[in-house]
Coordinates of C-alpha atoms in Angstrom, one line a residue:
Chain A
M1 CA 110.5 189.7 98.6
K2 CA 110.1 188.1 102.0
A3 CA 112.4 189.5 104.6
V4 CA 115.3 187.3 105.7
G5 CA 114.5 186.3 109.2
D6 CA 116.6 187.4 112.2
E7 CA 117.2 183.8 113.1
D8 CA 118.6 183.0 109.6
L9 CA 120.9 185.9 109.9
V10 CA 122.2 184.6 113.3
V11 CA 123.1 181.3 111.7
R12 CA 125.1 183.2 109.1
V13 CA 126.8 185.3 111.8
A14 CA 127.8 182.0 113.5
G15 CA 129.5 181.1 110.2
G16 CA 131.5 184.3 110.3
D17 CA 129.3 186.3 108.0
E18 CA 130.0 190.0 108.8
Q19 CA 127.3 191.2 106.4
A20 CA 124.7 189.3 108.4
L21 CA 125.9 191.0 111.6
S22 CA 125.7 194.3 109.8
E23 CA 122.0 193.6 108.9
L24 CA 121.2 192.6 112.4
Y25 CA 122.9 195.8 113.6
D26 CA 120.7 197.9 111.3
R27 CA 117.6 196.2 112.6
Y28 CA 118.3 196.4 116.3
C29 CA 120.9 199.1 117.1
R30 CA 118.1 201.5 118.0
P31 CA 116.3 199.4 120.7
V32 CA 119.7 198.5 122.2
Y33 CA 120.7 202.1 122.2
A34 CA 117.3 203.2 123.6
T35 CA 117.7 200.6 126.4
G36 CA 121.1 202.0 127.2
I37 CA 119.8 205.6 127.4
R38 CA 117.0 204.5 129.6
L39 CA 119.1 202.3 132.0
L40 CA 122.4 204.2 131.9
G41 CA 121.2 207.7 131.3
D42 CA 124.3 208.5 129.3
A43 CA 124.8 208.6 125.5
F44 CA 128.4 207.6 125.7
L45 CA 127.6 204.5 127.8
A46 CA 124.6 203.7 125.6
E47 CA 127.0 203.5 122.6
E48 CA 129.3 201.4 124.7
L49 CA 126.4 199.1 125.4
V50 CA 125.5 198.9 121.7
Q51 CA 129.1 197.9 120.9
D52 CA 129.2 195.3 123.7
A53 CA 125.9 193.8 122.8
F54 CA 126.7 193.3 119.1
T55 CA 130.2 192.1 119.9
N56 CA 128.5 189.5 122.1
V57 CA 126.2 188.5 119.3
W58 CA 129.3 187.9 117.1
R59 CA 131.0 185.8 119.8
R60 CA 128.0 183.8 120.9
A61 CA 126.0 183.4 117.7
E62 CA 126.7 179.7 117.6
T63 CA 125.2 179.3 121.1
F64 CA 121.9 180.9 120.0
N65 CA 119.0 178.4 120.0
P66 CA 115.9 179.6 118.1
G67 CA 113.9 176.8 119.8
L68 CA 114.3 178.6 123.1
A69 CA 113.8 182.3 122.2
S70 CA 113.6 184.6 119.2
F71 CA 116.7 186.6 118.3
S72 CA 115.2 189.8 119.7
T73 CA 114.5 188.2 123.1
W74 CA 118.0 186.7 123.1
L75 CA 119.6 190.1 122.2
H76 CA 117.4 191.8 124.8
K77 CA 118.8 189.6 127.5
I78 CA 122.4 190.2 126.4
T79 CA 121.6 193.9 126.4
R80 CA 120.2 193.9 129.9
N81 CA 123.1 191.9 131.2
R82 CA 125.7 194.2 129.7
A83 CA 123.8 197.2 130.9
V84 CA 123.8 196.0 134.5
D85 CA 127.5 195.4 134.2
L86 CA 128.1 198.9 132.7
A87 CA 125.9 200.5 135.4
R88 CA 127.7 198.7 138.1
R89 CA 131.1 199.8 136.9
R90 CA 130.0 203.4 136.6
H91 CA 128.4 203.2 140.0
A92 CA 131.6 201.9 141.6
R93 CA 133.9 204.6 140.3
P94 CA 133.8 208.3 141.5
L95 CA 131.9 210.7 139.3
S96 CA 133.9 213.3 137.4
V97 CA 133.3 216.9 138.1
G98 CA 130.0 217.9 136.5
E99 CA 129.0 214.3 135.8
D100 CA 125.5 213.3 136.8
P101 CA 124.8 210.2 138.8
L102 CA 123.1 207.3 137.1
Q103 CA 119.5 208.2 136.3
I104 CA 116.7 207.6 133.9
I105 CA 116.4 210.4 131.4
P106 CA 113.0 212.1 131.6
G107 CA 111.3 211.7 128.3
G108 CA 113.3 208.7 127.3
P109 CA 111.8 205.5 126.2
E110 CA 109.0 204.1 128.4
P111 CA 109.5 200.9 130.5
E112 CA 109.1 197.8 128.5
D113 CA 105.7 196.7 129.5
K114 CA 104.0 198.2 126.4
V115 CA 104.9 198.4 122.8
D116 CA 108.4 199.8 122.6
S117 CA 111.3 200.0 120.2
W118 CA 112.1 196.3 120.6
D119 CA 108.6 195.4 119.4
V120 CA 108.9 197.8 116.5
A121 CA 112.3 196.5 115.5
R122 CA 111.2 192.8 115.7
S123 CA 108.1 193.6 113.7
L124 CA 110.0 195.6 111.1
S125 CA 112.2 192.5 110.6
R126 CA 109.1 190.5 109.8
I127 CA 107.5 192.6 107.2
P128 CA 108.3 192.2 103.5
N129 CA 111.5 193.9 102.3
K130 CA 109.7 196.4 100.1
H131 CA 107.6 197.6 103.0
R132 CA 110.6 197.8 105.4
E133 CA 112.6 199.7 102.8
V134 CA 110.1 202.6 102.5
L135 CA 109.7 202.9 106.3
E136 CA 113.4 202.8 107.0
L137 CA 114.1 205.4 104.3
A138 CA 111.3 207.6 105.6
Y139 CA 111.9 207.4 109.3
F140 CA 115.5 206.4 109.8
E141 CA 117.1 208.2 106.9
G142 CA 114.6 211.1 106.8
L143 CA 113.9 210.9 103.1
T144 CA 110.8 212.5 101.7
Q145 CA 108.4 210.4 99.6
R146 CA 109.7 212.0 96.4
E147 CA 113.3 211.3 97.5
I148 CA 112.4 207.7 98.2
S149 CA 110.8 207.5 94.8
Q150 CA 114.0 208.7 93.1
R151 CA 116.3 206.6 95.3
I152 CA 114.6 203.3 94.5
N153 CA 113.2 204.2 91.1
V154 CA 109.6 203.6 91.9
P155 CA 106.8 206.0 90.9
L156 CA 105.8 208.5 93.6
G157 CA 102.2 207.4 93.7
T158 CA 103.3 203.8 94.4
I159 CA 105.6 205.0 97.1
K160 CA 102.7 206.8 98.8
S161 CA 100.4 203.8 98.7
R162 CA 103.3 201.5 99.7
T163 CA 104.1 203.6 102.7
T164 CA 100.5 203.4 103.9
A165 CA 100.5 199.6 103.3
A166 CA 103.7 199.2 105.2
L167 CA 102.4 201.2 108.2
K168 CA 99.3 199.0 108.3
N169 CA 101.3 195.8 107.9
L170 CA 103.7 196.8 110.7
R171 CA 100.8 197.6 113.0
Q172 CA 99.2 194.3 112.2
I173 CA 102.3 192.3 113.1
M174 CA 102.9 194.4 116.3
T175 CA 99.4 193.8 117.5
S176 CA 99.4 190.1 116.6
P177 CA 99.2 188.0 119.8
L178 CA 101.9 185.7 118.2
S179 CA 104.2 188.6 117.8
K180 CA 104.2 189.9 121.3
E181 CA 106.9 188.2 123.3
S182 CA 107.7 188.1 126.9
R183 CA 111.3 189.1 127.6
G184 CA 111.2 188.0 131.2
D185 CA 112.1 191.3 132.7
Chain B
M1 CA 89.5 210.4 94.1
T2 CA 88.2 206.9 95.1
E3 CA 87.7 205.5 98.5
D4 CA 90.6 203.2 98.0
R5 CA 92.9 206.0 97.0
F6 CA 91.9 208.0 100.1
G7 CA 92.9 205.1 102.2
Q8 CA 96.3 204.8 100.4
L9 CA 97.2 208.4 101.2
L10 CA 96.9 208.1 105.0
G11 CA 100.5 207.2 105.4
P12 CA 101.9 210.2 103.5
Y13 CA 99.3 212.3 105.3
V14 CA 100.7 211.5 108.8
L15 CA 104.1 212.1 107.4
G16 CA 103.0 215.6 106.1
E17 CA 103.8 214.6 102.6
L18 CA 100.6 215.2 100.7
T19 CA 100.3 217.9 98.1
A20 CA 98.0 220.7 98.9
D21 CA 95.4 219.3 96.4
E22 CA 95.6 215.8 97.9
K23 CA 95.2 217.2 101.4
R24 CA 92.3 219.4 100.4
E25 CA 90.4 216.3 99.0
L26 CA 91.4 213.9 101.8
E27 CA 90.6 216.0 104.9
P28 CA 86.9 216.4 104.3
H29 CA 86.6 212.7 103.4
I30 CA 88.2 211.7 106.7
E31 CA 85.6 213.9 108.5
E32 CA 82.8 211.9 106.9
C33 CA 84.3 208.4 106.7
P34 CA 84.5 206.4 110.0
K35 CA 86.5 203.7 108.4
C36 CA 89.2 206.1 107.2
R37 CA 89.2 207.9 110.6
S38 CA 89.8 204.6 112.4
E39 CA 92.6 203.6 110.0
L40 CA 94.1 207.0 110.3
D41 CA 94.1 206.6 114.1
H42 CA 96.0 203.3 113.8
I43 CA 98.4 204.6 111.3
Q44 CA 99.1 207.6 113.5
Q45 CA 100.0 205.3 116.4
T46 CA 102.4 203.3 114.3
H47 CA 103.9 206.6 112.9
S48 CA 104.5 207.8 116.5
L49 CA 106.3 204.6 117.4
L50 CA 108.6 204.8 114.4
R51 CA 109.2 208.5 115.0
D52 CA 110.1 207.9 118.6
M53 CA 112.4 205.0 117.6
S54 CA 114.1 207.1 115.0
A55 CA 114.8 209.9 117.5
L56 CA 117.0 207.7 119.6
A57 CA 119.8 206.3 117.5
P58 CA 123.5 205.8 118.0
S59 CA 126.0 207.8 116.0
A60 CA 126.5 206.7 112.4
E61 CA 130.2 206.1 113.1
L62 CA 129.4 203.5 115.8
K63 CA 128.5 200.8 113.3
A64 CA 131.9 201.1 111.6
R65 CA 133.6 200.8 115.0
V66 CA 131.6 197.7 115.9
L67 CA 132.4 196.0 112.7
A68 CA 136.1 197.0 112.9
G69 CA 136.2 195.6 116.4
I70 CA 134.9 192.2 115.5
R71 CA 137.2 192.2 112.5
S72 CA 140.3 192.8 114.6
E73 CA 139.1 190.4 117.2
T74 CA 138.7 187.7 114.6
T75 CA 142.2 188.4 113.4
A76 CA 143.7 188.4 116.9
S77 CA 141.8 185.3 117.7
S78 CA 143.2 183.4 114.7
R79 CA 146.7 184.5 115.6
S80 CA 146.7 183.2 119.2
R81 CA 144.2 181.6 121.5
W82 CA 144.5 182.2 125.2
R83 CA 142.4 180.4 127.7
F84 CA 142.4 179.9 131.5
W85 CA 142.1 176.2 131.8
V86 CA 145.4 174.4 131.2
P87 CA 146.8 171.1 131.7
L88 CA 148.4 171.0 135.2
A89 CA 151.9 170.9 133.9
A90 CA 151.4 174.1 131.8
A91 CA 149.9 175.9 134.8
L92 CA 152.7 174.8 137.0
L93 CA 155.3 175.8 134.5
V94 CA 154.0 179.3 134.0
T95 CA 153.5 179.6 137.8
V96 CA 157.1 178.9 138.4
V97 CA 158.2 181.3 135.7
L98 CA 156.1 184.0 137.2
G99 CA 157.0 183.1 140.7
A100 CA 153.5 183.9 141.8
G101 CA 151.5 180.8 142.9
L102 CA 148.6 181.4 140.6
L103 CA 147.2 180.5 137.3
Q104 CA 148.5 181.7 134.1
V105 CA 146.2 180.5 131.5
I106 CA 146.8 179.3 128.1
F107 CA 144.5 176.7 126.8
D108 CA 143.1 175.1 123.7
D109 CA 139.5 174.9 122.5
S110 CA 139.0 171.5 124.0
S111 CA 139.1 173.0 127.5
T112 CA 136.1 172.7 129.8
G113 CA 137.2 175.8 131.8
V114 CA 137.7 176.3 135.5
P115 CA 134.8 175.0 137.5
L116 CA 133.0 177.1 140.2
T117 CA 131.1 175.3 142.9
G118 CA 128.1 176.3 145.0
T119 CA 128.7 177.4 148.6
A120 CA 126.4 176.5 151.5
L121 CA 124.1 179.3 150.4
A122 CA 123.5 177.6 147.1
P123 CA 124.8 174.0 147.0
D124 CA 123.0 173.3 143.7
A125 CA 124.6 176.2 141.9
S126 CA 127.5 175.7 139.6
G127 CA 129.5 177.6 137.0
V128 CA 132.5 177.6 134.8
I129 CA 134.9 180.3 133.6
R130 CA 136.9 180.4 130.5
G131 CA 139.1 183.1 129.2
E132 CA 141.5 184.3 126.6
R133 CA 144.1 187.0 126.4
V134 CA 143.3 190.0 124.2
G135 CA 146.2 192.4 124.2
E136 CA 146.8 193.6 127.7
N137 CA 143.4 192.3 128.9
I138 CA 141.8 189.0 129.6
R139 CA 138.4 188.4 128.2
I140 CA 136.5 186.1 130.6
E141 CA 133.4 184.1 129.8
L142 CA 131.4 183.1 132.8
E143 CA 128.6 180.6 132.7
V144 CA 126.4 179.9 135.7
R145 CA 123.6 177.5 136.3
D146 CA 121.0 177.0 139.0
M147 CA 121.7 180.2 140.8
P148 CA 119.2 181.4 143.4
E149 CA 116.5 183.7 142.1
L150 CA 117.4 187.4 142.8
R151 CA 115.2 190.1 144.1
E152 CA 114.6 193.1 141.9
D153 CA 117.2 195.1 143.8
E154 CA 119.9 192.5 143.8
Y155 CA 122.5 191.3 141.3
Y156 CA 125.5 189.0 141.2
E157 CA 129.1 190.2 141.1
M158 CA 132.2 188.4 140.1
W159 CA 135.4 189.1 142.0
Y160 CA 139.1 188.2 141.8
A161 CA 140.3 187.6 145.4
K162 CA 143.5 186.8 147.2
D163 CA 144.8 186.4 150.8
G164 CA 141.2 186.2 152.0
D165 CA 140.6 190.0 152.1
E166 CA 141.8 191.5 148.9
R167 CA 139.5 191.5 146.0
I168 CA 138.8 193.4 142.7
S169 CA 135.5 193.4 140.9
C170 CA 135.2 191.9 137.4
G171 CA 131.7 193.0 136.8
A172 CA 128.1 192.4 137.7
F173 CA 125.3 190.5 136.1
R174 CA 121.8 189.1 136.7
T175 CA 120.4 185.7 135.8
G176 CA 117.0 184.9 134.4
R177 CA 114.3 183.2 136.5
E178 CA 115.9 179.8 135.5
G179 CA 119.1 180.9 137.3
T180 CA 121.2 180.5 134.2
T181 CA 123.2 182.9 132.2
T182 CA 126.5 183.4 130.3
V183 CA 128.3 186.8 130.5
D184 CA 131.6 188.3 129.3
F185 CA 133.9 190.4 131.3
T186 CA 137.2 192.1 130.5
T187 CA 139.9 192.6 133.1
P188 CA 143.5 193.8 132.9
I189 CA 146.1 191.1 132.5
N190 CA 147.6 191.9 135.9
A191 CA 144.4 190.7 137.6
R192 CA 146.0 187.2 137.3
T193 CA 147.7 187.8 140.6
Y194 CA 144.3 187.1 142.3
P195 CA 143.9 183.3 142.2
E196 CA 140.5 183.0 143.8
I197 CA 137.2 183.6 142.1
E198 CA 134.1 184.5 144.0
I199 CA 130.5 185.2 142.8
T200 CA 128.6 187.1 145.4
R201 CA 125.1 188.3 145.8
E202 CA 124.9 192.0 146.1
A203 CA 122.2 194.5 147.1
D204 CA 121.9 197.6 145.0
D205 CA 122.6 199.8 148.0
G206 CA 125.3 202.0 146.5
D207 CA 128.1 200.2 148.4
P208 CA 130.7 199.1 145.9
S209 CA 132.5 196.7 148.3
S210 CA 131.7 193.0 148.4
S211 CA 128.8 191.8 150.5
R212 CA 130.9 188.6 151.1
E213 CA 127.7 186.6 150.5
K214 CA 129.4 184.0 148.3
I215 CA 127.2 181.9 146.0
L216 CA 130.0 180.3 143.9
E217 CA 133.7 179.9 144.4
G218 CA 136.6 178.6 142.5
N219 CA 140.4 178.7 142.5
L220 CA 142.5 179.4 139.5
G221 CA 145.5 178.3 141.4
N222 CA 144.2 174.7 141.6
A223 CA 143.8 174.5 137.9

């Protein structure tokens, strides 16, 4: 089955569909969080950023114009704006005892000039559901191939070949010139 | 095992999920087959990206909090709508009641908001603020247009101000290259005692006080 596009989900969010927001959250909470960790250097603030960003998606869904940008680009801008705000507020108040100043965590996600979690998330949202399913179960839920087989009731051999096909498909979309978007950083 | 089947096992191979027998057959084949080696390299790269992505994830409880938040917001919003922009009579009435010459805001969905105008530094810039009360806070929506382009180490900051010298920060933001953005801020309800609104351009120099470099200004008291 073809994946429901991000932009279709935003239209449903604009109509008050909480399930659609839940689906967008599952697709993009990781890149938003990773951006928070990179820019804010703090897991607590990064979670605050995730909450802020998706609350903004809920409030502003009706202003989203797919003719101007993809959902991922739009969400990325919201995330950056909210991160600047959170960073500023943190910067303006005294640090608590033992609290580190704002910093980039060594070993955190790389700057966004190469393939990053935003590209991966956007590409994942564009591959067929059956491919996305095996990758999400393997990588995000940590299931083994056998456990995936049992979970979705598909033979183990099929799961193995489907996982390979999904990885190839994901790479193909990520490296497609049409897929790579400028986020205007 | 056929060539096709070898190719199909590359995904589980990078995941470390092959049986000992499958691995024993596949590894010598990879050594001999340039096509499979090339595919394995590509799959390995994608595998690394997914693994990195999975390593940085918010707590599982956060999603429930986000959904609960929007649910309560929707409920609160349907109970009462608070906005900044009011018909003049309503503003005056509330002002008298509070005895504090400033805006108390209650407005309906037809409001266009409080306008912000560009200063001499940016005469073409403009903006509008709208807001609603949420519990003991005011949620502000700020929309700006045609703002001057920022340097990498600069940002804009919104302030409540009064008496020319007192101000509190509402939050900071940046605009895109087109100079347009819409952002949300939340401030305590008692910030209403500051009737002036300023949008300043700030350098990221560690100084939390206002640069006084006003780009936009507006007055809630004139609403």
